[in-house]
PDB file of C-alpha atoms in Angstrom:
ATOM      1  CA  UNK A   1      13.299   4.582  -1.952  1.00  0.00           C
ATOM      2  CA  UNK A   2      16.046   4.218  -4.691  1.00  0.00           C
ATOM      3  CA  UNK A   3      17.359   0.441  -3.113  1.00  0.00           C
ATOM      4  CA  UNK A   4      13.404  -0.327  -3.209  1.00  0.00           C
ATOM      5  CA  UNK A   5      12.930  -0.263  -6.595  1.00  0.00           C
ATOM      6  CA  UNK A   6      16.464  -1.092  -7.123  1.00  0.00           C
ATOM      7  CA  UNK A   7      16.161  -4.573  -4.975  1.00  0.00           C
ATOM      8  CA  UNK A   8      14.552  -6.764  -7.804  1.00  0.00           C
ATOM      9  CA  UNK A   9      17.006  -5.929 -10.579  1.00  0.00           C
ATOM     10  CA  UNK A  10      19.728  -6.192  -7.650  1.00  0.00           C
ATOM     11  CA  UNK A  11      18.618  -9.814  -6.524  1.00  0.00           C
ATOM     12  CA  UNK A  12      17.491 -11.765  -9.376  1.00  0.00           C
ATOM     13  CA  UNK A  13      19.788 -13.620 -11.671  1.00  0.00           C
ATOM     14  CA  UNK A  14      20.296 -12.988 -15.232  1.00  0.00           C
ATOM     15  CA  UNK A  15      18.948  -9.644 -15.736  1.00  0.00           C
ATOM     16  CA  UNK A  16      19.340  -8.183 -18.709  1.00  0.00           C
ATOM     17  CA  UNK A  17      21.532  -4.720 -19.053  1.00  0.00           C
ATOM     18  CA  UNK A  18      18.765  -2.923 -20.825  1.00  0.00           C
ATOM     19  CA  UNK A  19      16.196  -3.960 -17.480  1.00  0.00           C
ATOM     20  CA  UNK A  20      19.209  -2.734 -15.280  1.00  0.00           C
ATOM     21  CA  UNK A  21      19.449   0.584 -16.688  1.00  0.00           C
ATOM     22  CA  UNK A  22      15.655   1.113 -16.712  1.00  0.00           C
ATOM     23  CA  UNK A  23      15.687   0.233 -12.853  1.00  0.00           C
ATOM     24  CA  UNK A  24      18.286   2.525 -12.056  1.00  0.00           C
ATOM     25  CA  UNK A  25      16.902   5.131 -13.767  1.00  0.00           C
ATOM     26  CA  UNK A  26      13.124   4.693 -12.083  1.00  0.00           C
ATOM     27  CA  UNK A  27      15.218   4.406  -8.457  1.00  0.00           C
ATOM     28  CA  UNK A  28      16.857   7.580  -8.950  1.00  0.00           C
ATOM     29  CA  UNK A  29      13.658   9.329 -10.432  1.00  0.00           C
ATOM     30  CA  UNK A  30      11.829   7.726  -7.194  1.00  0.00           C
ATOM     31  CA  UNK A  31      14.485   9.419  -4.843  1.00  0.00           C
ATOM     32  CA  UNK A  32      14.572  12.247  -6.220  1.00  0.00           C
ATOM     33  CA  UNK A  33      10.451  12.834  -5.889  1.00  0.00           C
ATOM     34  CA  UNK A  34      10.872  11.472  -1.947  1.00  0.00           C
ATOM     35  CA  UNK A  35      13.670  14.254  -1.470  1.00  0.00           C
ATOM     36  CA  UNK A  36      12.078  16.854  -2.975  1.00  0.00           C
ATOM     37  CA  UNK A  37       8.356  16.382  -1.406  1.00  0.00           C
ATOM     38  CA  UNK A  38      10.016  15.834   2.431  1.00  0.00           C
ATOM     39  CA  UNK A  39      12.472  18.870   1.959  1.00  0.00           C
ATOM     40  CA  UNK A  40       9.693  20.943   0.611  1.00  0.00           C
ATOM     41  CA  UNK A  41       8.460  23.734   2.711  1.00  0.00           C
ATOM     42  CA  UNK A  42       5.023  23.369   1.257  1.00  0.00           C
ATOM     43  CA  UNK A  43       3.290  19.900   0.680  1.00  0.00           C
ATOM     44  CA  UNK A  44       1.765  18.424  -2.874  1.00  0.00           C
ATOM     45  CA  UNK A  45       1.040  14.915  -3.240  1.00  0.00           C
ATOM     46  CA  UNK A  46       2.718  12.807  -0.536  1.00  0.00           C
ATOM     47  CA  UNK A  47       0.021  12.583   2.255  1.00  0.00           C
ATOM     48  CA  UNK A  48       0.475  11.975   6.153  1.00  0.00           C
ATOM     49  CA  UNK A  49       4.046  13.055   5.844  1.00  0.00           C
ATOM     50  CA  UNK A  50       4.286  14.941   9.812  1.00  0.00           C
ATOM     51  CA  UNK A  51       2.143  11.926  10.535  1.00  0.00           C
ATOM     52  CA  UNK A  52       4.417   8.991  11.458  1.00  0.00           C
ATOM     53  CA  UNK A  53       4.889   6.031  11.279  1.00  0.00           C
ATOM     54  CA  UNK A  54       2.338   6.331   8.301  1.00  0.00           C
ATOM     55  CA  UNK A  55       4.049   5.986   5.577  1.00  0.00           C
ATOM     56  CA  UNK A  56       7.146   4.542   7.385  1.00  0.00           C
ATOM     57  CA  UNK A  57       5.030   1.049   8.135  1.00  0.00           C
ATOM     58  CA  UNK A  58       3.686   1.197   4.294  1.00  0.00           C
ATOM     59  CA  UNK A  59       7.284   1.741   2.473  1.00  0.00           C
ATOM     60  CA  UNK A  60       8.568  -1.289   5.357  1.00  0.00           C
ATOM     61  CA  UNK A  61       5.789  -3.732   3.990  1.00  0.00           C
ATOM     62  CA  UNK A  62       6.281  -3.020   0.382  1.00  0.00           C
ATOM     63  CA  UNK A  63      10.405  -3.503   0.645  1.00  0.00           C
ATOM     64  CA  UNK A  64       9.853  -6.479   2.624  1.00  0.00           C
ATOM     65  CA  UNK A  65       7.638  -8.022   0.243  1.00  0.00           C
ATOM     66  CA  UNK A  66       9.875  -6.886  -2.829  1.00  0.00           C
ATOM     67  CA  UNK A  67      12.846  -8.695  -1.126  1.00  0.00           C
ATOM     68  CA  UNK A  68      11.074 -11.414  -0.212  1.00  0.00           C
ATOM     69  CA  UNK A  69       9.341 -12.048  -4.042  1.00  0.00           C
ATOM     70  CA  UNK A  70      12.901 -11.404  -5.357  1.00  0.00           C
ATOM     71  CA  UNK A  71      14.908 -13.958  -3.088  1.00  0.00           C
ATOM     72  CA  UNK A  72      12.111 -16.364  -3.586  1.00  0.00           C
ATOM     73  CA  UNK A  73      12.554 -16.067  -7.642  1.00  0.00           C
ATOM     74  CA  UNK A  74      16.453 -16.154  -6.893  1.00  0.00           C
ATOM     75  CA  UNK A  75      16.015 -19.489  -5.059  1.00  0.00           C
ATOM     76  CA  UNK A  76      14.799 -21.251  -7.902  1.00  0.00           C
ATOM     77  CA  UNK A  77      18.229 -21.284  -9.472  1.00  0.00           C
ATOM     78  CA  UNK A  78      20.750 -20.607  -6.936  1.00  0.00           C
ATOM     79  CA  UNK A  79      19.120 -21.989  -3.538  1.00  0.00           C
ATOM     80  CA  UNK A  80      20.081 -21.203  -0.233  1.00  0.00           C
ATOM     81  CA  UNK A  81      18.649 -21.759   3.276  1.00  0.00           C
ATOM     82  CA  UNK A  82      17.289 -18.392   3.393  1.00  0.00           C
ATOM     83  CA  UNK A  83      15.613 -18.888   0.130  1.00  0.00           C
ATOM     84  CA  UNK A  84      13.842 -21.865   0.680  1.00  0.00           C
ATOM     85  CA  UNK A  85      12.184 -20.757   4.325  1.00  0.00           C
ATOM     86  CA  UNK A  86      10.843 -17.600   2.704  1.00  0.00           C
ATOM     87  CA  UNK A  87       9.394 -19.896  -0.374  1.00  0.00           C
ATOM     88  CA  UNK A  88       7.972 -22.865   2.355  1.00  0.00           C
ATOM     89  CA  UNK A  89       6.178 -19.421   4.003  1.00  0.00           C
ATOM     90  CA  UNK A  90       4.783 -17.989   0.378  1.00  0.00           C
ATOM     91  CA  UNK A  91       3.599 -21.505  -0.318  1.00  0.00           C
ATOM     92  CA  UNK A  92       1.967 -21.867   2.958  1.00  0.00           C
ATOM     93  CA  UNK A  93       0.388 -18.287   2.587  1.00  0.00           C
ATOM     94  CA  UNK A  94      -0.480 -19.227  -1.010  1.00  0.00           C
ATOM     95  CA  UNK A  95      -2.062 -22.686   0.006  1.00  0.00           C
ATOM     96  CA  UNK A  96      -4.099 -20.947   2.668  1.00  0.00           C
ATOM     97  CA  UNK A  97      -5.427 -18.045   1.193  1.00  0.00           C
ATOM     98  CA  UNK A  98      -6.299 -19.936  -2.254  1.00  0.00           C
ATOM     99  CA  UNK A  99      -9.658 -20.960  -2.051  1.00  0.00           C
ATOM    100  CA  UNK A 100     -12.645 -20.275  -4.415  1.00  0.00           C
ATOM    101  CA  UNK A 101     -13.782 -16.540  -5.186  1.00  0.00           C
ATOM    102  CA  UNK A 102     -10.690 -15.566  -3.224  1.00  0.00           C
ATOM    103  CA  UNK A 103      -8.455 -12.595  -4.565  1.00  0.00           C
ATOM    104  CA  UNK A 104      -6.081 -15.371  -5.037  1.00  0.00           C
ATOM    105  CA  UNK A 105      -7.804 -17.886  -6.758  1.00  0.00           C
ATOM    106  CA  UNK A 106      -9.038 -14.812  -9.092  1.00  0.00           C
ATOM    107  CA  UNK A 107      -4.900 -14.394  -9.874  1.00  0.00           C
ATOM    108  CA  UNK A 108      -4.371 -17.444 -10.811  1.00  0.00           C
ATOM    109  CA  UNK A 109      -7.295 -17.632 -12.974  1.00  0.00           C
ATOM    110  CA  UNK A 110      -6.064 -14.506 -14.607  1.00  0.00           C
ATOM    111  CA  UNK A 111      -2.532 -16.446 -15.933  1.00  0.00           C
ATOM    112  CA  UNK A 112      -2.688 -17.400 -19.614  1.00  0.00           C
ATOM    113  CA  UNK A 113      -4.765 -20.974 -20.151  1.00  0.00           C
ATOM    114  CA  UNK A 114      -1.092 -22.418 -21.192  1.00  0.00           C
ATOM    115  CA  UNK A 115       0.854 -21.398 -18.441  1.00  0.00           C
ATOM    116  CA  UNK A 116       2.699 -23.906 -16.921  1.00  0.00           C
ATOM    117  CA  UNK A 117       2.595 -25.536 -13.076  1.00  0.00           C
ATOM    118  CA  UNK A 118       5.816 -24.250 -11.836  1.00  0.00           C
ATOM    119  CA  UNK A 119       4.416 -20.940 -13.306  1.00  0.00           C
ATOM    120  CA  UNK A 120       1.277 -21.085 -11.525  1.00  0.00           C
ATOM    121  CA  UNK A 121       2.950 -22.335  -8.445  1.00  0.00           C
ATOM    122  CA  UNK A 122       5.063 -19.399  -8.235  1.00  0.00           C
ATOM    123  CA  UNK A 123       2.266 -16.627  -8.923  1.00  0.00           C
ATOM    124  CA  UNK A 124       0.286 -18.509  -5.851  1.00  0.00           C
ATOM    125  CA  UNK A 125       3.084 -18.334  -3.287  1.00  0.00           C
ATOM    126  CA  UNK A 126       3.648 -14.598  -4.512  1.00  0.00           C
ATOM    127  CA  UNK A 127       0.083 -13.607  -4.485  1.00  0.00           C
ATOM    128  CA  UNK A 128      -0.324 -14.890  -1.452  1.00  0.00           C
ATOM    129  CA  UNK A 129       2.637 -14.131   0.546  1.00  0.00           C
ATOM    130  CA  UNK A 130       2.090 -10.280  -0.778  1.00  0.00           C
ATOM    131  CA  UNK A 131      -1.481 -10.622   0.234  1.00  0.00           C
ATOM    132  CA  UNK A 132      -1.359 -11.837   3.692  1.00  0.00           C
ATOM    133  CA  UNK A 133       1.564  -9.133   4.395  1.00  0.00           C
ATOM    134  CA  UNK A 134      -0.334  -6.617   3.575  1.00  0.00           C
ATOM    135  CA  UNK A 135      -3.263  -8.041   6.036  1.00  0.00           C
ATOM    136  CA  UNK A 136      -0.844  -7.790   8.711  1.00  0.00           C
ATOM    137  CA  UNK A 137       0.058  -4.340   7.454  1.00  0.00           C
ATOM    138  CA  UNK A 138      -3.225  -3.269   8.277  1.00  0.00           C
ATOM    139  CA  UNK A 139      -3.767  -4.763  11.415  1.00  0.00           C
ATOM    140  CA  UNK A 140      -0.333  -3.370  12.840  1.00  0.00           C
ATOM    141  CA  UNK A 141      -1.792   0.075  11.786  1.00  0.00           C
ATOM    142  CA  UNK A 142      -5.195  -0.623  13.157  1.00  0.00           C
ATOM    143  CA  UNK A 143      -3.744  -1.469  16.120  1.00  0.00           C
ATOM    144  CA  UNK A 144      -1.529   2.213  16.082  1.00  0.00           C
ATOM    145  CA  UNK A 145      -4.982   3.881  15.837  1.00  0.00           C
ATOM    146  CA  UNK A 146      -7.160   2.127  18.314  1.00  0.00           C
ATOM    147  CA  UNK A 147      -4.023   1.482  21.106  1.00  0.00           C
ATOM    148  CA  UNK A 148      -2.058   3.742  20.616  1.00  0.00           C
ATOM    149  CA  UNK A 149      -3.740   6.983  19.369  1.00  0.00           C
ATOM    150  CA  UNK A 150      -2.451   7.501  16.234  1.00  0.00           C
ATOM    151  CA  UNK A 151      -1.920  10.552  15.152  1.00  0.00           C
ATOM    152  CA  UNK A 152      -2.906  11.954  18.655  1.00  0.00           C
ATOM    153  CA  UNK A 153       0.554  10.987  20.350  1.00  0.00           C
ATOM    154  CA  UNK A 154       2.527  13.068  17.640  1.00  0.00           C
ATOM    155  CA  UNK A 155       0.875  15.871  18.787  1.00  0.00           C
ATOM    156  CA  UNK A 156      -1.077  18.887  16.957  1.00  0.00           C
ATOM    157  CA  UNK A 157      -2.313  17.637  13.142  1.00  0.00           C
ATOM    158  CA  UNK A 158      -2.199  19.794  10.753  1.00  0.00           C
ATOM    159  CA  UNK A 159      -4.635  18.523   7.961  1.00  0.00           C
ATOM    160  CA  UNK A 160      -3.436  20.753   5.399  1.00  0.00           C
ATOM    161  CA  UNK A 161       0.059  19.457   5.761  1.00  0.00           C
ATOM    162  CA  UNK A 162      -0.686  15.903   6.215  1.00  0.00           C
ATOM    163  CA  UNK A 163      -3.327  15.900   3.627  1.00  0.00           C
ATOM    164  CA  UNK A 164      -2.781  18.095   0.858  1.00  0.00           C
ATOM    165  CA  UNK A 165      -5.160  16.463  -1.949  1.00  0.00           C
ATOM    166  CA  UNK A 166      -8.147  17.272   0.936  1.00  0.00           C
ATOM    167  CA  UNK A 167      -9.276  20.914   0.675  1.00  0.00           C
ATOM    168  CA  UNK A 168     -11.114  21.719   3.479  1.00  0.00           C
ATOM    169  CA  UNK A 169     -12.501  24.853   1.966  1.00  0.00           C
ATOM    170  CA  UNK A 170     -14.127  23.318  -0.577  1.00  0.00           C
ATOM    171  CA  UNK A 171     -17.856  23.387   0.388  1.00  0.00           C
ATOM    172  CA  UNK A 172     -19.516  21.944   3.224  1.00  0.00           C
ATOM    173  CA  UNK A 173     -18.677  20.465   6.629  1.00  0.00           C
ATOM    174  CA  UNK A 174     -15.154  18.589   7.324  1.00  0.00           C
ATOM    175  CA  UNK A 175     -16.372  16.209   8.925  1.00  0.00           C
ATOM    176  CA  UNK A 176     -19.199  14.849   6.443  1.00  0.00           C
ATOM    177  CA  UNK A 177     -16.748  14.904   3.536  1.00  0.00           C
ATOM    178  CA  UNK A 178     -13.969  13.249   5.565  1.00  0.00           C
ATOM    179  CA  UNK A 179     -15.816  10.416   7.183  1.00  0.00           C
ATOM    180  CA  UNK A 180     -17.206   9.853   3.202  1.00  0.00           C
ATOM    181  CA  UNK A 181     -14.034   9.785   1.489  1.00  0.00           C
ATOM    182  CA  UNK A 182     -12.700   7.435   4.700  1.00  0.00           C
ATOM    183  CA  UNK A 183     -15.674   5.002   4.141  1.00  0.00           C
ATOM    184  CA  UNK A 184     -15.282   5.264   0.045  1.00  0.00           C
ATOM    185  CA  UNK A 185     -11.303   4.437   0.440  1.00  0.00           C
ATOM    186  CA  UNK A 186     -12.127   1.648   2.759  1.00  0.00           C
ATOM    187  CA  UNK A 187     -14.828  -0.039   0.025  1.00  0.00           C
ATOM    188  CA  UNK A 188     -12.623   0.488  -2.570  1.00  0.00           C
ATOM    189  CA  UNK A 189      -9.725  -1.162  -1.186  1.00  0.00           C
ATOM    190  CA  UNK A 190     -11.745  -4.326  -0.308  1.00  0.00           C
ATOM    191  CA  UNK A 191     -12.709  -4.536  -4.150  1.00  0.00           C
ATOM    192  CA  UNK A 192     -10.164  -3.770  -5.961  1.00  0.00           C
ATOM    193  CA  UNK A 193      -8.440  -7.070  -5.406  1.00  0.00           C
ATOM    194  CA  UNK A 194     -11.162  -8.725  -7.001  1.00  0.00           C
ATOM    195  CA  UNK A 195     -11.344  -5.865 -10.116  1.00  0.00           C
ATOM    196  CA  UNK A 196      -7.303  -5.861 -10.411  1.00  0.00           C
ATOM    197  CA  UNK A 197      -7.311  -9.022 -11.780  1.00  0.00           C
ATOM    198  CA  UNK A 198     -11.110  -8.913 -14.190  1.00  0.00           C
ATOM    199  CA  UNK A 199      -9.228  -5.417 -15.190  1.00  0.00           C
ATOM    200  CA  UNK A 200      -6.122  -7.492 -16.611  1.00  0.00           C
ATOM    201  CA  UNK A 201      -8.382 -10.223 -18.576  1.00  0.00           C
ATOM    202  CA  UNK A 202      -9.792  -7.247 -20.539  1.00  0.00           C
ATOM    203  CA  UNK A 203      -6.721  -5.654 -21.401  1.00  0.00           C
ATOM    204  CA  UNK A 204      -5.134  -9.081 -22.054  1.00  0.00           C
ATOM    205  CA  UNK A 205      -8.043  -9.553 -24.709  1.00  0.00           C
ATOM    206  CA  UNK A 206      -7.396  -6.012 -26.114  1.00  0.00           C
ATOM    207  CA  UNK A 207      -3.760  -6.202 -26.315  1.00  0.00           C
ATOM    208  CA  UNK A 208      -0.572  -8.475 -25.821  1.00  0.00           C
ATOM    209  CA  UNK A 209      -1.116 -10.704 -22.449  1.00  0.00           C
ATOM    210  CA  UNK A 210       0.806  -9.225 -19.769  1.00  0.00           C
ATOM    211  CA  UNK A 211       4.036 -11.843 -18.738  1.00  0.00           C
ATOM    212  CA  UNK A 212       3.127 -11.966 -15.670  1.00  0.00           C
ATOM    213  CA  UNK A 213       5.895 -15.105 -15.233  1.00  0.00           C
ATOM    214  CA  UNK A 214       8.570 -12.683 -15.918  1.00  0.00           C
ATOM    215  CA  UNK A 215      10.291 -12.220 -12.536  1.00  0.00           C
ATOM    216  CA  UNK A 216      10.049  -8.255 -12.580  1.00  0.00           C
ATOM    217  CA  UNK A 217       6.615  -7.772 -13.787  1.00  0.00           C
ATOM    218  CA  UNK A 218       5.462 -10.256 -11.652  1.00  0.00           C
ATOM    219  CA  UNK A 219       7.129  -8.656  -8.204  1.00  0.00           C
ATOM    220  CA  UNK A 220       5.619  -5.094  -9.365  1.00  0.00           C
ATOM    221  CA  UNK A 221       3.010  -6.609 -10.477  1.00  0.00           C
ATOM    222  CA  UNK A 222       1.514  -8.242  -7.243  1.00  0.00           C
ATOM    223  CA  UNK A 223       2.957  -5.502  -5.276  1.00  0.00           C
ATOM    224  CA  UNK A 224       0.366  -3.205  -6.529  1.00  0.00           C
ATOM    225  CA  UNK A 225      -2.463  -5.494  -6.672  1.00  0.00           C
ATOM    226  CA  UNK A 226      -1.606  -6.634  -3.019  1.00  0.00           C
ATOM    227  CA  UNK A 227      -0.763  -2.744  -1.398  1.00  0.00           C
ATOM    228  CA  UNK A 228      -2.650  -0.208  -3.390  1.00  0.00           C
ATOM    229  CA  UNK A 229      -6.092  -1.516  -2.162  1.00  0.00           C
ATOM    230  CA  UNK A 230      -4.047  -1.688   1.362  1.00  0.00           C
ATOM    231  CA  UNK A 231      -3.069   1.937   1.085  1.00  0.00           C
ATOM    232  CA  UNK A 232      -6.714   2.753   0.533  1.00  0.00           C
ATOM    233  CA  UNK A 233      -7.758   1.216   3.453  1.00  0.00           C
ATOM    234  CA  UNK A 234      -5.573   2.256   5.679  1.00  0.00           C
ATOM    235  CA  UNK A 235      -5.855   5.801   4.034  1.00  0.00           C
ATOM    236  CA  UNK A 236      -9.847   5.334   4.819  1.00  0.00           C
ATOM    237  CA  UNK A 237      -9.155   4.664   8.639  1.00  0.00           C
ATOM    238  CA  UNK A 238      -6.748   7.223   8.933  1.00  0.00           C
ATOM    239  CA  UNK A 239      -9.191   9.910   7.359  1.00  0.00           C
ATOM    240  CA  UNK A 240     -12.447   8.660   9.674  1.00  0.00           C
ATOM    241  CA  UNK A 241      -9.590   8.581  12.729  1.00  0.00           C
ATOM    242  CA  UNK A 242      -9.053  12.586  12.111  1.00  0.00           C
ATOM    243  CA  UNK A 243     -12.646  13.215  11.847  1.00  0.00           C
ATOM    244  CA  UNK A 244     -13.327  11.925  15.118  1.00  0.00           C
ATOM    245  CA  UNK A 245     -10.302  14.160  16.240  1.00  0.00           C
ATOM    246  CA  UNK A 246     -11.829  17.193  15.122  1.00  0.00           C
ATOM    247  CA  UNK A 247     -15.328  16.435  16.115  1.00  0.00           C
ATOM    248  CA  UNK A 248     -13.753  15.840  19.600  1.00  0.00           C
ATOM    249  CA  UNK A 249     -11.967  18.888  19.278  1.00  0.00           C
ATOM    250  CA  UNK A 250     -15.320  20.810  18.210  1.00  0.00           C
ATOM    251  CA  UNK A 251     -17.458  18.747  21.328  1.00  0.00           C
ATOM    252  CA  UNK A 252     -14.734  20.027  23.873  1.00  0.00           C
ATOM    253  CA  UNK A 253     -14.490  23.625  22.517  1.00  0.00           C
ATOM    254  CA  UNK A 254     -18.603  23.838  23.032  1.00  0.00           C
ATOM    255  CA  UNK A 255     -18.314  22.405  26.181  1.00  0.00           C
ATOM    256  CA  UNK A 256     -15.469  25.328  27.347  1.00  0.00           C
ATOM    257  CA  UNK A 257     -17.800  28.168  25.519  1.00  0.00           C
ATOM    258  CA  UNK A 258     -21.156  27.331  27.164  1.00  0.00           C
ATOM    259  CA  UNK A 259     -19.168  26.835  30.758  1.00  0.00           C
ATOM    260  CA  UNK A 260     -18.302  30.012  30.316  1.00  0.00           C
ATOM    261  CA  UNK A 261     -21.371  31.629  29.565  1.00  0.00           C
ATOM    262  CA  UNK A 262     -22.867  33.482  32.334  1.00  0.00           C
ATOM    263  CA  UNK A 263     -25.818  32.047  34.003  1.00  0.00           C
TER     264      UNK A 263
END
């Protein structure tokens, strides 16, 4: 976690000392909450933690994409072969995925009127690049629940482990509330990719216009926009996945109590 939010003031050129100190302080702040919350013996915000590869696949995405954003914006000045494939796959990405009403197009739209084209051009092949990784992000972990039975294969879930912001106890049936907040993540990730960007027009006309064409904010920037709503879908599909586990779990415990019942 501490060489992930390291890797951007690591990689890009001319960073100032101030910026370097900032990042080093955030990396050690991040480690420090990951070491603490795993080495725990009782859980508080991190979710799905004795559920992997969970979080595993979501922390691989987002340092991909971070390296990738970073070695792009490196490329500009000091190119290398390396470099210029992972900017000729961002552009492609960005090319493909900006058409109109697209999450995208609504980025671009979102730069200042007087930005310039090699500005623009860079946002696009970042949006989109961050976009379409975190598609495939979901589909690898759509494919780990449907396949391969996540989180049945890892054995016995403990939802009070695994989701510690979900109190079971707190009125009602499990299953109603879980299959809700599921279907509420999974709407709200879809849309928020579409709000991220009508959300930073209004604070731009409040206060000072984000710079989103400096290289760090930029990176951080998309990262959020592209793999918060991501998290909240996948967070959805995991939560409607253990509701069907425990309403087969419930079914097959009926089953076993009226068998033995005596006729």
């Amino acid at each position: 976690m501490a060489i992930l939010v390291a890797t951007p003031a690591m990689i890009l050129p001319n960073v100032s000392s101030d910026a370097s100190q900032i990042a080093l302080l955030m990396s050690f702040f991040a480690a420090a909450l990951i070491f603490i919350e795993y080495f725990s013996t009782y859980p508080s915000i991190i979710e799905f933690r004795y559920a992997p590869p969970f979080n595993r696949l979501r922390f691989i995405v987002v340092f991909i994409t971070v390296f990738t954003l970073a070695s792009i914006e490196r490329g500009l000045t000091e190119p290398n072969a390396l470099t210029g494939l992972l900017r000729a796959i961002g552009t492609l990405a960005g090319n493909a995925l900006d058409f109109p009403y697209s999450p995208i197009r609504l980025v671009i739209i979102a730069l200042p009127a007087d930005a310039a084209i090699a500005d623009v051009s860079f946002v696009r092949t970042s949006a989109g690049l961050a976009y379409a990784l975190s598609m495939i992000s979901l589909g690898v972990f759509y494919f780990m629940v449907r396949a391969r039975d996540w989180p049945a294969r890892n054995g016995a879930f403990n939802v009070w482990v695994n989701l510690p912001l979900f109190d079971p106890t707190a009125g009602g049936d499990v299953l109603p509330r879980l299959n809700r907040d599921g279907r509420l993540n999974i709407a709200l990730g879809f849309l928020l990719p579409f709000m991220f960007p009508a959300f930073f027009n209004a604070i731009s006309e409040l206060a000072n216009p984000l710079q989103l064409t400096n290289p760090q904010t930029l990176i951080w920037t998309v990262v959020v926009w592209a793999f918060f709503p991501a998290g909240m879908i996948m967070r959805g599909i995991a939560m409607i996945r253990i509701a069907s586990m425990i309403d087969e779990n419930r079914k097959r415990a009926y089953a076993v109590a009226q068998g033995l019942q005596p006729v």
